[in-house]
Amino acid sequence: MRKPFIIANWKMHKNIEESVAFINQIKDYLPRAADEEVGIAAQAVALSSMNQMAQGTNLQIIAQNAASELMGPYTGEISARSLADAGVSYVMLGHLERRRLFHEDNQMINQKVRAALTMGITPIICTDDKMVQASVKGEIRYVFDQLKGVLKGVASQDLQKIVLSYEPSWAVGSKHSANPLVAQEGCRRIRRTVENLYGSALANNMRILYGGSVNPENIATIMGQADVDGVLIGRASLSANDFLKMVNWRQALSQVM
Ligand code: PEP
């Protein structure tokens, strides 16, 4: 049974005070831990204070990045060792903004994945649409180099914990809300690839999230897709009201059906 996972990606928006105040606002209205996991990926300096505010709640505090090494002369980097100290349970790796703006490639992301796992932090690995489809001579082909690259050498007991996300670059930060069928198809393709690489037991248990212009209006239909186990939400997660509506998407779904 794959437990739904709803994640806010605040990027470089909220400062420490705003981050803590947000948790204070939402913490009494989160869904039950048995029904859903909820997380917020925030700037590294806010994580420790957020973790203190989140004590006793069903809220995961998530880092947006981690270094590929655990210690050493890497000025400006943030190690998974320190993230673990700050109470971080998950780290987002390979977000398309990291790939696009900071030139992270599959090999670098793979090193980060392994460093995080060494410290007991679970990677949420983002993949974009290049992984899912590429047009070759007018024909849509599916290519999986990203997935193979970022998971290279990861032990099978660690693979079981990993969360993947499908974030098509044209949908992230865009004006167009996501088409639920596209979200479903991307996640389904990723699951089939995981199955081909590692077998059906792992693929059936792996949580695969969708990200790209999710909002309170479209979340219920996106979450209603068979292979979508959760969502990564950027802009719409910055409002506490909207975030609460989205983590409680089941209520909207029962109204839709
Ligand atoms: C993201 O950056 O991960 C994201 C999904 O952003 P948005 O929801 O704003 O498209």
Tab-separated table of C-alpha atoms and ligand atoms in Angstrom:
chain	number	residue	atom	x	y	z
A	1	MET	CA	0.000	0.000	0.000
A	2	ARG	CA	1.601	3.282	-1.113
A	3	LYS	CA	0.840	6.081	1.336
A	4	PRO	CA	0.104	9.411	-0.393
A	5	PHE	CA	2.797	12.039	0.035
A	6	ILE	CA	2.051	15.746	-0.399
A	7	ILE	CA	5.084	18.016	-0.452
A	8	ALA	CA	5.471	21.781	-0.505
A	9	ASN	CA	8.570	23.028	-2.289
A	10	TRP	CA	9.109	26.541	-0.999
A	11	LYS	CA	12.283	27.052	-3.036
A	12	MET	CA	13.992	30.290	-1.854
A	13	HIS	CA	10.838	32.002	-0.612
A	14	LYS	CA	10.149	31.929	3.112
A	15	ASN	CA	12.672	33.091	5.729
A	16	ILE	CA	13.055	31.386	9.126
A	17	GLU	CA	10.365	33.408	10.888
A	18	GLU	CA	7.843	32.906	8.057
A	19	SER	CA	8.607	29.179	7.858
A	20	VAL	CA	8.022	28.608	11.574
A	21	ALA	CA	4.871	30.763	11.596
A	22	PHE	CA	3.470	28.727	8.679
A	23	ILE	CA	3.894	25.450	10.578
A	24	ASN	CA	2.250	26.978	13.606
A	25	GLN	CA	-0.716	27.932	11.414
A	26	ILE	CA	-1.212	24.510	9.795
A	27	LYS	CA	-0.101	21.973	12.385
A	28	ASP	CA	-3.506	21.316	13.943
A	29	TYR	CA	-5.222	20.720	10.598
A	30	LEU	CA	-2.981	18.087	8.999
A	31	PRO	CA	-4.385	14.716	7.891
A	32	ARG	CA	-3.816	11.665	10.085
A	33	ALA	CA	-0.344	10.107	9.811
A	34	ALA	CA	-1.983	6.771	8.968
A	35	ASP	CA	-3.648	8.289	5.867
A	36	GLU	CA	-1.006	10.521	4.380
A	37	GLU	CA	2.514	11.899	4.686
A	38	VAL	CA	2.935	15.666	4.434
A	39	GLY	CA	6.240	17.479	4.007
A	40	ILE	CA	7.730	20.906	3.477
A	41	ALA	CA	10.996	21.458	1.621
A	42	ALA	CA	12.478	24.730	2.852
A	43	GLN	CA	15.707	26.672	2.897
A	44	ALA	CA	18.427	24.911	4.918
A	45	VAL	CA	18.752	27.622	7.578
A	46	ALA	CA	15.078	27.228	8.553
A	47	LEU	CA	15.038	23.430	8.863
A	48	SER	CA	16.124	23.088	12.477
A	49	SER	CA	13.593	25.623	13.806
A	50	MET	CA	10.886	24.101	11.614
A	51	ASN	CA	11.671	20.676	12.993
A	52	GLN	CA	11.202	21.947	16.554
A	53	MET	CA	7.871	23.531	15.670
A	54	ALA	CA	6.750	20.302	13.922
A	55	GLN	CA	7.390	18.023	16.921
A	56	GLY	CA	4.406	15.775	17.601
A	57	THR	CA	2.882	16.381	14.163
A	58	ASN	CA	2.722	14.368	10.954
A	59	LEU	CA	4.953	16.847	9.126
A	60	GLN	CA	8.221	15.864	7.461
A	61	ILE	CA	10.905	18.520	7.266
A	62	ILE	CA	12.624	18.250	3.903
A	63	ALA	CA	15.882	19.732	2.603
A	64	GLN	CA	15.993	21.053	-0.960
A	65	ASN	CA	19.554	19.916	-1.634
A	66	ALA	CA	22.585	18.255	-0.035
A	67	ALA	CA	26.264	17.998	-0.874
A	68	SER	CA	27.693	14.950	-2.589
A	69	GLU	CA	30.344	14.606	0.156
A	70	LEU	CA	29.731	14.231	3.867
A	71	MET	CA	32.628	16.390	5.103
A	72	GLY	CA	35.625	18.296	3.805
A	73	PRO	CA	36.831	21.386	1.962
A	74	TYR	CA	33.601	22.258	0.115
A	75	THR	CA	32.961	25.880	1.028
A	76	GLY	CA	29.309	26.821	0.898
A	77	GLU	CA	27.966	23.273	0.650
A	78	ILE	CA	25.571	21.704	3.167
A	79	SER	CA	26.299	18.150	4.212
A	80	ALA	CA	23.724	15.424	4.810
A	81	ARG	CA	25.423	14.996	8.224
A	82	SER	CA	24.288	18.469	9.238
A	83	LEU	CA	20.851	17.958	7.725
A	84	ALA	CA	20.436	14.818	9.829
A	85	ASP	CA	21.410	16.869	12.920
A	86	ALA	CA	18.731	19.404	11.994
A	87	GLY	CA	16.084	16.650	12.098
A	88	VAL	CA	15.672	16.317	8.351
A	89	SER	CA	14.120	13.035	7.209
A	90	TYR	CA	14.018	13.569	3.434
A	91	VAL	CA	16.054	15.512	0.901
A	92	MET	CA	14.888	16.580	-2.545
A	93	LEU	CA	17.591	15.903	-5.127
A	94	GLY	CA	17.866	16.655	-8.822
A	95	HIS	CA	15.095	19.253	-8.998
A	96	LEU	CA	15.028	20.702	-12.488
A	97	GLU	CA	16.103	24.114	-11.160
A	98	ARG	CA	19.226	22.433	-9.725
A	99	ARG	CA	19.862	20.795	-13.097
A	100	ARG	CA	19.103	23.896	-15.122
A	101	LEU	CA	20.578	26.694	-12.995
A	102	PHE	CA	23.355	24.871	-11.142
A	103	HIS	CA	24.315	22.386	-13.858
A	104	GLU	CA	23.803	19.271	-11.774
A	105	ASP	CA	24.033	16.120	-13.844
A	106	ASN	CA	23.024	12.513	-13.238
A	107	GLN	CA	26.424	11.560	-11.849
A	108	MET	CA	26.447	14.409	-9.333
A	109	ILE	CA	22.874	13.686	-8.275
A	110	ASN	CA	23.757	10.012	-7.877
A	111	GLN	CA	26.622	10.945	-5.490
A	112	LYS	CA	24.221	13.122	-3.498
A	113	VAL	CA	21.685	10.302	-3.347
A	114	ARG	CA	24.304	7.971	-1.918
A	115	ALA	CA	25.603	10.547	0.591
A	116	ALA	CA	22.073	11.213	1.883
A	117	LEU	CA	21.348	7.489	2.254
A	118	THR	CA	24.562	7.041	4.253
A	119	MET	CA	23.150	9.504	6.795
A	120	GLY	CA	19.727	7.826	6.897
A	121	ILE	CA	18.049	10.626	4.929
A	122	THR	CA	15.645	9.456	2.221
A	123	PRO	CA	16.093	11.047	-1.200
A	124	ILE	CA	13.111	12.340	-3.148
A	125	ILE	CA	14.594	12.234	-6.627
A	126	CYS	CA	13.109	14.525	-9.233
A	127	THR	CA	13.142	13.606	-12.889
A	128	ASP	CA	11.867	15.732	-15.730
A	129	ASP	CA	10.163	15.033	-19.012
A	130	LYS	CA	13.422	14.364	-20.847
A	131	MET	CA	13.404	11.121	-18.971
A	132	VAL	CA	9.982	10.236	-20.139
A	133	GLN	CA	9.793	11.290	-23.706
A	134	ALA	CA	11.985	12.407	-26.540
A	135	SER	CA	11.040	12.871	-30.128
A	136	VAL	CA	13.266	10.907	-32.475
A	137	LYS	CA	12.492	11.526	-36.160
A	138	GLY	CA	8.974	12.581	-35.235
A	139	GLU	CA	8.337	9.466	-33.198
A	140	ILE	CA	7.915	9.603	-29.439
A	141	ARG	CA	10.463	7.395	-27.744
A	142	TYR	CA	10.888	6.878	-24.063
A	143	VAL	CA	14.368	7.253	-22.643
A	144	PHE	CA	15.382	6.426	-19.138
A	145	ASP	CA	18.983	7.526	-18.795
A	146	GLN	CA	18.181	9.943	-15.972
A	147	LEU	CA	16.650	7.253	-13.837
A	148	LYS	CA	19.415	4.733	-14.448
A	149	GLY	CA	22.062	7.391	-13.802
A	150	VAL	CA	20.724	8.749	-10.533
A	151	LEU	CA	20.033	5.301	-9.062
A	152	LYS	CA	23.337	3.725	-10.094
A	153	GLY	CA	24.922	1.571	-7.398
A	154	VAL	CA	22.144	2.175	-4.837
A	155	ALA	CA	21.615	-0.950	-2.717
A	156	SER	CA	18.240	-2.651	-3.017
A	157	GLN	CA	17.297	-2.091	0.648
A	158	ASP	CA	17.859	1.647	0.020
A	159	LEU	CA	15.954	1.647	-3.269
A	160	GLN	CA	12.861	0.555	-1.377
A	161	LYS	CA	12.824	3.824	0.589
A	162	ILE	CA	13.448	6.200	-2.281
A	163	VAL	CA	10.667	8.439	-3.560
A	164	LEU	CA	10.651	9.519	-7.220
A	165	SER	CA	8.922	12.439	-8.808
A	166	TYR	CA	7.947	13.214	-12.372
A	167	GLU	CA	8.120	16.953	-13.022
A	168	PRO	CA	7.765	17.858	-16.697
A	169	SER	CA	9.726	21.086	-17.261
A	170	TRP	CA	6.888	22.643	-19.259
A	171	ALA	CA	4.500	22.290	-16.315
A	172	VAL	CA	6.747	23.514	-13.476
A	173	GLY	CA	6.236	27.194	-12.735
A	174	SER	CA	4.023	27.521	-15.810
A	175	LYS	CA	0.584	29.079	-16.349
A	176	HIS	CA	-0.901	25.818	-17.564
A	177	SER	CA	-2.361	23.538	-14.983
A	178	ALA	CA	-1.372	19.938	-15.355
A	179	ASN	CA	-3.457	17.480	-17.331
A	180	PRO	CA	-4.108	14.586	-14.913
A	181	LEU	CA	-3.766	12.051	-17.739
A	182	VAL	CA	-0.302	13.339	-18.576
A	183	ALA	CA	0.655	13.142	-14.900
A	184	GLN	CA	-0.629	9.567	-14.811
A	185	GLU	CA	1.203	8.563	-17.985
A	186	GLY	CA	4.523	10.018	-16.792
A	187	CYS	CA	4.286	8.264	-13.418
A	188	ARG	CA	3.170	5.016	-15.038
A	189	ARG	CA	6.123	5.060	-17.441
A	190	ILE	CA	8.511	5.639	-14.562
A	191	ARG	CA	6.991	2.750	-12.618
A	192	ARG	CA	7.361	0.451	-15.635
A	193	THR	CA	10.997	1.490	-15.972
A	194	VAL	CA	11.657	0.762	-12.309
A	195	GLU	CA	9.995	-2.608	-12.877
A	196	ASN	CA	12.260	-3.345	-15.834
A	197	LEU	CA	15.331	-2.347	-13.874
A	198	TYR	CA	14.553	-3.788	-10.433
A	199	GLY	CA	11.490	-6.011	-10.618
A	200	SER	CA	7.790	-5.639	-9.963
A	201	ALA	CA	7.816	-5.861	-6.139
A	202	LEU	CA	9.989	-2.764	-5.874
A	203	ALA	CA	8.120	-0.936	-8.632
A	204	ASN	CA	4.730	-1.616	-7.062
A	205	ASN	CA	5.853	-0.280	-3.690
A	206	MET	CA	7.746	2.767	-4.913
A	207	ARG	CA	6.054	6.108	-4.412
A	208	ILE	CA	6.054	8.248	-7.523
A	209	LEU	CA	4.908	11.849	-7.243
A	210	TYR	CA	3.845	14.347	-9.859
A	211	GLY	CA	4.959	17.993	-9.837
A	212	GLY	CA	4.009	20.959	-12.028
A	213	SER	CA	1.365	23.643	-11.406
A	214	VAL	CA	-0.626	21.635	-8.883
A	215	ASN	CA	-3.188	23.803	-7.070
A	216	PRO	CA	-6.297	23.414	-4.872
A	217	GLU	CA	-8.514	23.081	-7.964
A	218	ASN	CA	-6.648	20.295	-9.767
A	219	ILE	CA	-5.086	18.281	-6.927
A	220	ALA	CA	-8.006	15.905	-6.351
A	221	THR	CA	-8.166	14.687	-9.947
A	222	ILE	CA	-4.374	14.374	-10.137
A	223	MET	CA	-4.313	12.388	-6.878
A	224	GLY	CA	-7.121	10.222	-8.248
A	225	GLN	CA	-4.780	8.766	-10.921
A	226	ALA	CA	-3.673	5.190	-10.316
A	227	ASP	CA	0.096	5.703	-10.549
A	228	VAL	CA	0.298	9.141	-8.909
A	229	ASP	CA	1.167	8.637	-5.244
A	230	GLY	CA	1.574	12.265	-4.302
A	231	VAL	CA	2.481	15.717	-5.516
A	232	LEU	CA	5.255	18.275	-5.279
A	233	ILE	CA	3.765	21.751	-5.078
A	234	GLY	CA	5.658	24.981	-5.665
A	235	ARG	CA	3.764	28.287	-5.874
A	236	ALA	CA	0.429	27.099	-4.530
A	237	SER	CA	2.069	25.797	-1.338
A	238	LEU	CA	3.136	29.250	-0.168
A	239	SER	CA	-0.316	30.073	1.172
A	240	ALA	CA	-1.204	28.215	4.378
A	241	ASN	CA	-4.871	28.181	3.403
A	242	ASP	CA	-4.225	26.665	-0.004
A	243	PHE	CA	-1.722	24.191	1.400
A	244	LEU	CA	-4.281	22.973	3.921
A	245	LYS	CA	-6.867	22.574	1.176
A	246	MET	CA	-4.376	20.497	-0.813
A	247	VAL	CA	-3.196	18.211	1.999
A	248	ASN	CA	-6.874	17.552	2.680
A	249	TRP	CA	-7.526	16.718	-0.996
A	250	ARG	CA	-9.524	13.594	-0.091
A	251	GLN	CA	-12.403	15.806	1.001
A	252	ALA	CA	-12.448	17.470	-2.427
A	253	LEU	CA	-12.236	14.053	-4.140
A	254	SER	CA	-15.268	12.742	-2.289
A	255	GLN	CA	-17.138	15.868	-3.455
A	256	VAL	CA	-16.013	15.276	-7.080
A	257	MET	CA	-17.037	11.591	-7.129
B	1	PEP	C1	8.285	22.716	-8.316
B	1	PEP	O1	9.082	23.633	-8.466
B	1	PEP	O2	8.664	21.629	-7.846
B	1	PEP	C2	6.883	22.913	-8.706
B	1	PEP	C3	6.125	21.874	-8.827
B	1	PEP	O3	6.486	24.222	-8.906
B	1	PEP	P1	4.999	24.736	-9.309
B	1	PEP	O4	4.014	23.972	-8.479
B	1	PEP	O5	5.014	26.189	-8.991
B	1	PEP	O6	4.826	24.444	-10.769
